[in-house]
Amino acid sequence: MSVLTLSRPALAAAVLLALATRGEAAPPLLHTLPLQAPAPETIQSLREDATLLVLQAGAFDPLRERIAFPAARAAARADARYGIVQYRAGQSAAARAAIARAGAEIVGHLPNTAFQVRGDADALARIGNAPAVRWSAPYPAGFKLATGLLDGSVAARHAPSGRVALEIHGFRGESIERLVDVLRATGIDLGIGTRAGAFDLPSVRVDVHPAALDALLLAASSIEGIAWIEPYLPATLHNRDSVGPIQANQASCTAPDGEGACADGLDPARATLWRRGLTGHGQIVAIADSGLDRNEDWFAGLDLGAGPNIAITDADDPAPAPLATGATYPDRKVYAYWVQPGASAYDNNQFCEAYNRYHGTHVTGTAAGDAAPYARPGAVDYTDGDGMAPGAQVLFQDLGDDATGCLSIADFGATLAQAYAGGAGIHNDSWGNSSGGYYVGHDVRADAALWSSENLLVVAAAGNSGPEATTTGSPGNAKNVLAVGSTRHGHLTATSAFSSRGPTMDGRRKPDIMAPGESIVSARGNDDNGAAVQAPQTQALSGTSMAAPTVTGGAALLRQYFGDGWYPFGRATPRERSEPAGTLLKAALINGTAPISTNWPSHNVGWGRIWLENSLYFQGGTRGLRHWVRDNGAGLETGDVDTFPVTVAAGEELRVTLTWFDPEAALAASPALVNDLDLVAVAPDGRQYLGNVFHAGQSATGGSPDRLNTVEHLRVIAPVAGAWTLRVIAHAVPGNGRPTSHRQGYALVVGARMGVLGDRLLADGFGADDTPGVAAPASLQTTGNGEEGVRIAAQPVAGADGYQLYRADGSCATADPGRFRFVGQSPSATLLDTRSQGGAAYAYRVRAVKDGAEGPLSHACVDVVSADACSMSLNFDGDSLAAASAHATCTVGLSWQPATANCPGKAVAYRVLRDTTPLFTAPQVVATVDMPAYSDTDVVDGQPRFYQVEAFDEAGNTTRSHIIGTTPSGTGSTGAGVWTDDADTRTNLQQQWPWSITNAAAANGSFSYRSAPGPAYPADTCAAIATVPLTLAAGTPQLRYAARYQLESEWDGVVVELSADGGATWTPLVPAGGYPGSFAQTMDPPVNACGYPASQSAFTGESAGFAAGQFVQISHDLSAYAGQGVLVRWRLSSDPAMQAAGFYLDDIRVDAELPGTCQAGP
């Protein structure tokens, strides 16, 4: 179906939706702005103006300006079910509440202060009138197109005979299959490719001939539910001499040559983390790449302490489809081998833009390869070519198609979720597309996956498109991903010419970190995939593909540091073992980097080269380490501030790093930042430093807070000794509509010489028995539990000058010891957790602090079931509300499907609201009930009443149903006559959403029934409005009514049907003179939602006099059913594409028995 050929001028004119501003009064004329993407260097300043929408297409105040979209590519209409709600500065919470009260939902966020919202038109109208809302409008089609599509540059790059590849994204929660159906229904010659849908983010890849590109853009941008259309860019593939630089910031040998190579091999003394026993054991590293030659010795042996286990791991057959996991082998080097959809097992040297050269094998070797003699816990028996974490295990996810050599990444979010579910804590991605700094589909999926999982770190190659600016690729452009650029070989610090540079197109700093990426010697694969272990061979490759796994291997050592309990005492302490959050790994890596350029930090080198030893503390060292990690569930809300006192001594630089995993952004947004935290440090002399304000390589006073990045950093080379104050400020945390996304967790890492005397391990060091100088609290008790939060009192510890509170889900008996995370602190032994969810069970532990250094986590633990408030929304089918109004005693019986609470242990109840008008201008609460039913006896025969039900839980969360109307009557019959329903004096029709009563048009009186909740009926909808049971008169009974309709001709329609068996079966009724059309254009199988075949006649197209507001009179002969009990319904069926004003129904008259009169109750 091509929506371009179906709309007549009158239809088009009626369907075009103007951006109806609400809130502040708008000027009579909007100033038109040209299509112009904001330059990266301007976006930081644009963020300061809360009145602006800042999108890829341009920055503008929607009350005063609009963007001129090209009419040939962007449909001149807006969605009926989706809208934009711009909230006033600082009013995100109030706006979220207004959206929830209206029965709508948030599906995304747009900068600076707007939500993408899904709901019916009535809900959107109510939202627009909320005090917190500045402006709202239906979602414009032009906002759905990437800049390169709007300006025609994508089409210009394709030869007339080529095909243009696109990725089309739906709004969160839309059906991927519906997207595919609607695109097929356009009638445009499309190639339909892979689909994605993890984390409720639907998308499909298509290709189209360049001559049809504009037609597709015009059609697809008009489709309800489509959120974004962008060019699809195929992914392309993007060690000894690296050991010393990344571990100790020195060459791997005493005398490297001029190219940074160590001809005589690695000097083990320079592998400082390996010497301490950090080899990667216990860590599972996921690698998604072209394939793995798994029978090479690099990947066949694993020594967990009991001697080597030599085993080859074959790819699962059949492969587990993400999100499912497959077979795992805890005692093997290759822990799992899972082929991704569209790929084939093992590595190859096929040509896809370039020869692969067994890319995945080399990458895996760089990260974790280990040839005999194998690393064992605590020691590395180094073989030239071993990886950075030779003791780590590999979960391999094969992306390579051996037939073509190209990569197949169907759903990157699902791939990440599969790896995390399989046990991986780090994910390496040495591939990407050349997105030119834009935030695209892979980035969205990565951000959603990392925000959801929190404990996974994704390391991605920045790309090989340098040396120009804004050349970083995706998924490295994701906010939450650690993007890696390349330096030259070994200890050489120059940036590789090929390494992609930042900033991103929305001004963010990328790459994040650097590592050696030239002439990296690692595992070499071949085509022998047999069952025998092959001798290890090496080859040298260059690229950010090689730099990324160098960082991944280093991150595995870092993760082992926390996992083996080296923090906080600088030595392995089993009871301090923890599972580090991905934010902590990212922050710790950045906190320790080596500045490798005079212009640091920069968009060329990010935060510098990885330097692991500087990221960690080891017993006896002078440079200390502190960190605090909040999970998102315990995160900050807008306006919250966490304050951390830190005592800093002279002699080492002070570095502070704040990172957070931000919810995924809307693809139209620019910048991509949703939740904005700020880092502030106040020195003992009162000087204040803001995160990311630098001059000459160190933090400077003054400047403005960063409004773009999810990494904020401070570096003071010669800090003033004394008490520093660090603050993490939640500047704006609106969330993107995902549950709890209005709370933002983070990791804060501090590296400095700590304490009054500069001794990280307390001023008096360890005691004579080698125990920490400050003990753990011996006992804990709950002293408060309510709306203030959970208050825990610890037994005071001698010498402690502060305490930190940690929380894990579950009970002390069941909570994972490694999952206790920071939730609060206090100078006293009484601490408060203000971020509990009412009804949830938690376990709490406490750590004492002395002279800026932490003592052990308490053995003492206390269980609490929170009595705090819970803000999780209810599940409620508001469309299930129904009414029965025929009773001897005047009564309206209401019923609905039960709601369920998401807050633990919270009961649900219902408020029944009633009004005398369908506009529901002054509803009154007539009852509060515990069950999903209510009988209203305060009604009068023949007087219409209108109802809505509000479900609420004990925590105060609410959601509402749609509005229905009904007219009380009696039972039995007063004899034959004309049964009427005019939506004014009588309202008895039973309405399925989106049918409703409207005052937009009427044949008589003020109201009529309509198949649309707003400007247009919804797409892909099958819904009916039906009479109550009627007994037809004898003889030749007739059905008569007035109608006015505008429906997509021959695709959408309304069919009138009759049931003579109580609704079990239905028969179409043909009106006098016949229907004006049919579903002739529907496909086989039909694409209309009710499934009517092409032969089914229907009301379709536009009724006579529609533009003038006229109704037509229609009748049906019901003689065949004379004297029988019947139901009559008007049934709307729409397809997924274009919609129009819908079907208006009024003045219904049926020759039938008239209902009796009900009697007033006592």
PDB file of C-alpha atoms in Angstrom, residues 132-253:
ATOM      1  CA  ALA A 132       4.015  21.870  34.996  1.00  0.00           C
ATOM      2  CA  VAL A 133       3.657  21.732  31.209  1.00  0.00           C
ATOM      3  CA  ARG A 134       4.936  24.577  29.064  1.00  0.00           C
ATOM      4  CA  TRP A 135       3.981  23.202  25.627  1.00  0.00           C
ATOM      5  CA  SER A 136       2.643  20.000  24.137  1.00  0.00           C
ATOM      6  CA  ALA A 137       1.758  18.765  20.681  1.00  0.00           C
ATOM      7  CA  PRO A 138       1.217  15.631  18.620  1.00  0.00           C
ATOM      8  CA  TYR A 139       4.482  14.093  17.460  1.00  0.00           C
ATOM      9  CA  PRO A 140       5.522  15.626  14.115  1.00  0.00           C
ATOM     10  CA  ALA A 141       6.644  13.408  11.258  1.00  0.00           C
ATOM     11  CA  GLY A 142       9.709  15.561  10.579  1.00  0.00           C
ATOM     12  CA  PHE A 143      11.117  14.717  13.997  1.00  0.00           C
ATOM     13  CA  LYS A 144      11.424  11.101  12.873  1.00  0.00           C
ATOM     14  CA  LEU A 145      14.075  11.548  10.183  1.00  0.00           C
ATOM     15  CA  ALA A 146      17.844  11.632  10.553  1.00  0.00           C
ATOM     16  CA  THR A 147      19.528  14.748   9.217  1.00  0.00           C
ATOM     17  CA  GLY A 148      21.121  12.946   6.284  1.00  0.00           C
ATOM     18  CA  LEU A 149      17.694  11.814   5.139  1.00  0.00           C
ATOM     19  CA  LEU A 150      16.048  15.182   5.581  1.00  0.00           C
ATOM     20  CA  ASP A 151      18.676  17.061   3.607  1.00  0.00           C
ATOM     21  CA  GLY A 152      18.927  14.465   0.841  1.00  0.00           C
ATOM     22  CA  SER A 153      22.631  13.753   1.351  1.00  0.00           C
ATOM     23  CA  VAL A 154      22.072  10.042   1.882  1.00  0.00           C
ATOM     24  CA  ALA A 155      20.303   9.644  -1.456  1.00  0.00           C
ATOM     25  CA  ALA A 156      23.025  11.655  -3.170  1.00  0.00           C
ATOM     26  CA  ARG A 157      25.650   9.155  -2.060  1.00  0.00           C
ATOM     27  CA  HIS A 158      23.952   6.241  -3.811  1.00  0.00           C
ATOM     28  CA  ALA A 159      24.140   5.452  -7.483  1.00  0.00           C
ATOM     29  CA  PRO A 160      20.756   5.346  -9.242  1.00  0.00           C
ATOM     30  CA  SER A 161      21.065   1.581  -9.530  1.00  0.00           C
ATOM     31  CA  GLY A 162      22.077   1.016  -5.897  1.00  0.00           C
ATOM     32  CA  ARG A 163      19.924   0.340  -2.878  1.00  0.00           C
ATOM     33  CA  VAL A 164      19.676   2.574   0.177  1.00  0.00           C
ATOM     34  CA  ALA A 165      19.799   0.741   3.500  1.00  0.00           C
ATOM     35  CA  LEU A 166      17.796   2.167   6.410  1.00  0.00           C
ATOM     36  CA  GLU A 167      17.058   1.213   9.972  1.00  0.00           C
ATOM     37  CA  ILE A 168      13.541   2.081  11.081  1.00  0.00           C
ATOM     38  CA  HIS A 169      12.901   2.295  14.819  1.00  0.00           C
ATOM     39  CA  GLY A 170       9.599   2.143  16.647  1.00  0.00           C
ATOM     40  CA  PHE A 171       8.784   3.906  19.872  1.00  0.00           C
ATOM     41  CA  ARG A 172       9.607   1.851  22.927  1.00  0.00           C
ATOM     42  CA  GLY A 173       7.051  -0.919  23.387  1.00  0.00           C
ATOM     43  CA  GLU A 174       5.732  -0.974  19.813  1.00  0.00           C
ATOM     44  CA  SER A 175       5.377  -4.368  18.097  1.00  0.00           C
ATOM     45  CA  ILE A 176       8.237  -5.205  15.752  1.00  0.00           C
ATOM     46  CA  GLU A 177       5.949  -7.395  13.655  1.00  0.00           C
ATOM     47  CA  ARG A 178       3.498  -4.525  13.308  1.00  0.00           C
ATOM     48  CA  LEU A 179       6.317  -2.360  12.045  1.00  0.00           C
ATOM     49  CA  VAL A 180       7.165  -4.953   9.429  1.00  0.00           C
ATOM     50  CA  ASP A 181       3.539  -5.316   8.377  1.00  0.00           C
ATOM     51  CA  VAL A 182       2.995  -1.595   8.070  1.00  0.00           C
ATOM     52  CA  LEU A 183       6.100  -1.134   5.962  1.00  0.00           C
ATOM     53  CA  ARG A 184       5.099  -3.926   3.638  1.00  0.00           C
ATOM     54  CA  ALA A 185       1.678  -2.377   3.374  1.00  0.00           C
ATOM     55  CA  THR A 186       3.089   0.821   1.907  1.00  0.00           C
ATOM     56  CA  GLY A 187       3.332  -0.939  -1.455  1.00  0.00           C
ATOM     57  CA  ILE A 188       6.874   0.370  -1.920  1.00  0.00           C
ATOM     58  CA  ASP A 189       9.425  -2.152  -3.149  1.00  0.00           C
ATOM     59  CA  LEU A 190      11.298  -2.860   0.092  1.00  0.00           C
ATOM     60  CA  GLY A 191      13.839  -5.406   1.116  1.00  0.00           C
ATOM     61  CA  ILE A 192      12.980  -6.401   4.689  1.00  0.00           C
ATOM     62  CA  GLY A 193      16.018  -7.326   6.763  1.00  0.00           C
ATOM     63  CA  THR A 194      16.802  -8.214  10.342  1.00  0.00           C
ATOM     64  CA  ARG A 195      14.622  -7.197  13.270  1.00  0.00           C
ATOM     65  CA  ALA A 196      15.492  -6.201  16.810  1.00  0.00           C
ATOM     66  CA  GLY A 197      13.383  -5.883  19.922  1.00  0.00           C
ATOM     67  CA  ALA A 198      15.386  -6.364  23.141  1.00  0.00           C
ATOM     68  CA  PHE A 199      14.605  -3.927  25.970  1.00  0.00           C
ATOM     69  CA  ASP A 200      11.336  -3.075  24.144  1.00  0.00           C
ATOM     70  CA  LEU A 201      13.295  -1.193  21.466  1.00  0.00           C
ATOM     71  CA  PRO A 202      11.844  -2.374  18.138  1.00  0.00           C
ATOM     72  CA  SER A 203      13.565  -1.809  14.818  1.00  0.00           C
ATOM     73  CA  VAL A 204      13.811  -3.321  11.373  1.00  0.00           C
ATOM     74  CA  ARG A 205      16.341  -2.879   8.589  1.00  0.00           C
ATOM     75  CA  VAL A 206      15.088  -2.249   5.082  1.00  0.00           C
ATOM     76  CA  ASP A 207      16.557  -1.338   1.724  1.00  0.00           C
ATOM     77  CA  VAL A 208      14.939   0.646  -1.061  1.00  0.00           C
ATOM     78  CA  HIS A 209      15.813   1.879  -4.519  1.00  0.00           C
ATOM     79  CA  PRO A 210      17.044   5.513  -4.427  1.00  0.00           C
ATOM     80  CA  ALA A 211      14.191   6.576  -6.702  1.00  0.00           C
ATOM     81  CA  ALA A 212      11.698   5.395  -4.093  1.00  0.00           C
ATOM     82  CA  LEU A 213      13.553   6.734  -1.052  1.00  0.00           C
ATOM     83  CA  ASP A 214      11.580   9.975  -0.719  1.00  0.00           C
ATOM     84  CA  ALA A 215       8.315   8.077  -1.118  1.00  0.00           C
ATOM     85  CA  LEU A 216       9.326   5.691   1.639  1.00  0.00           C
ATOM     86  CA  LEU A 217      10.370   8.510   3.952  1.00  0.00           C
ATOM     87  CA  LEU A 218       7.102  10.327   3.350  1.00  0.00           C
ATOM     88  CA  ALA A 219       5.079   7.169   3.980  1.00  0.00           C
ATOM     89  CA  ALA A 220       7.057   5.847   6.930  1.00  0.00           C
ATOM     90  CA  SER A 221       7.227   9.165   8.743  1.00  0.00           C
ATOM     91  CA  SER A 222       3.416   9.285   8.710  1.00  0.00           C
ATOM     92  CA  ILE A 223       3.045   5.887  10.365  1.00  0.00           C
ATOM     93  CA  GLU A 224       1.875   5.769  13.962  1.00  0.00           C
ATOM     94  CA  GLY A 225       4.472   4.161  16.182  1.00  0.00           C
ATOM     95  CA  ILE A 226       7.535   4.796  14.033  1.00  0.00           C
ATOM     96  CA  ALA A 227       9.933   6.955  16.037  1.00  0.00           C
ATOM     97  CA  TRP A 228      13.080   7.312  13.934  1.00  0.00           C
ATOM     98  CA  ILE A 229      14.458   6.507  10.506  1.00  0.00           C
ATOM     99  CA  GLU A 230      18.183   6.576   9.905  1.00  0.00           C
ATOM    100  CA  PRO A 231      20.686   5.292   7.351  1.00  0.00           C
ATOM    101  CA  TYR A 232      21.846   1.792   8.165  1.00  0.00           C
ATOM    102  CA  LEU A 233      25.607   1.571   8.222  1.00  0.00           C
ATOM    103  CA  PRO A 234      26.987  -1.992   8.161  1.00  0.00           C
ATOM    104  CA  ALA A 235      29.396  -2.888  10.929  1.00  0.00           C
ATOM    105  CA  THR A 236      33.015  -3.394   9.977  1.00  0.00           C
ATOM    106  CA  LEU A 237      35.911  -4.886  11.941  1.00  0.00           C
ATOM    107  CA  HIS A 238      37.774  -2.005  13.487  1.00  0.00           C
ATOM    108  CA  ASN A 239      51.000  -8.348  22.977  1.00  0.00           C
ATOM    109  CA  ARG A 240      53.839  -8.298  24.913  1.00  0.00           C
ATOM    110  CA  ASP A 241      54.760  -4.701  24.171  1.00  0.00           C
ATOM    111  CA  SER A 242      51.443  -3.498  25.625  1.00  0.00           C
ATOM    112  CA  VAL A 243      51.828  -5.156  29.041  1.00  0.00           C
ATOM    113  CA  GLY A 244      54.175  -2.603  30.585  1.00  0.00           C
ATOM    114  CA  PRO A 245      52.420   0.500  29.244  1.00  0.00           C
ATOM    115  CA  ILE A 246      48.923  -0.440  30.407  1.00  0.00           C
ATOM    116  CA  GLN A 247      49.951  -1.867  33.790  1.00  0.00           C
ATOM    117  CA  ALA A 248      52.767   0.441  34.852  1.00  0.00           C
ATOM    118  CA  ASN A 249      52.871   3.291  32.306  1.00  0.00           C
ATOM    119  CA  GLN A 250      56.318   2.208  31.180  1.00  0.00           C
ATOM    120  CA  ALA A 251      57.797   0.211  28.349  1.00  0.00           C
ATOM    121  CA  SER A 252      57.668  -3.573  28.619  1.00  0.00           C
ATOM    122  CA  CYS A 253      61.464  -3.711  28.597  1.00  0.00           C
TER     123      CYS A 253
END
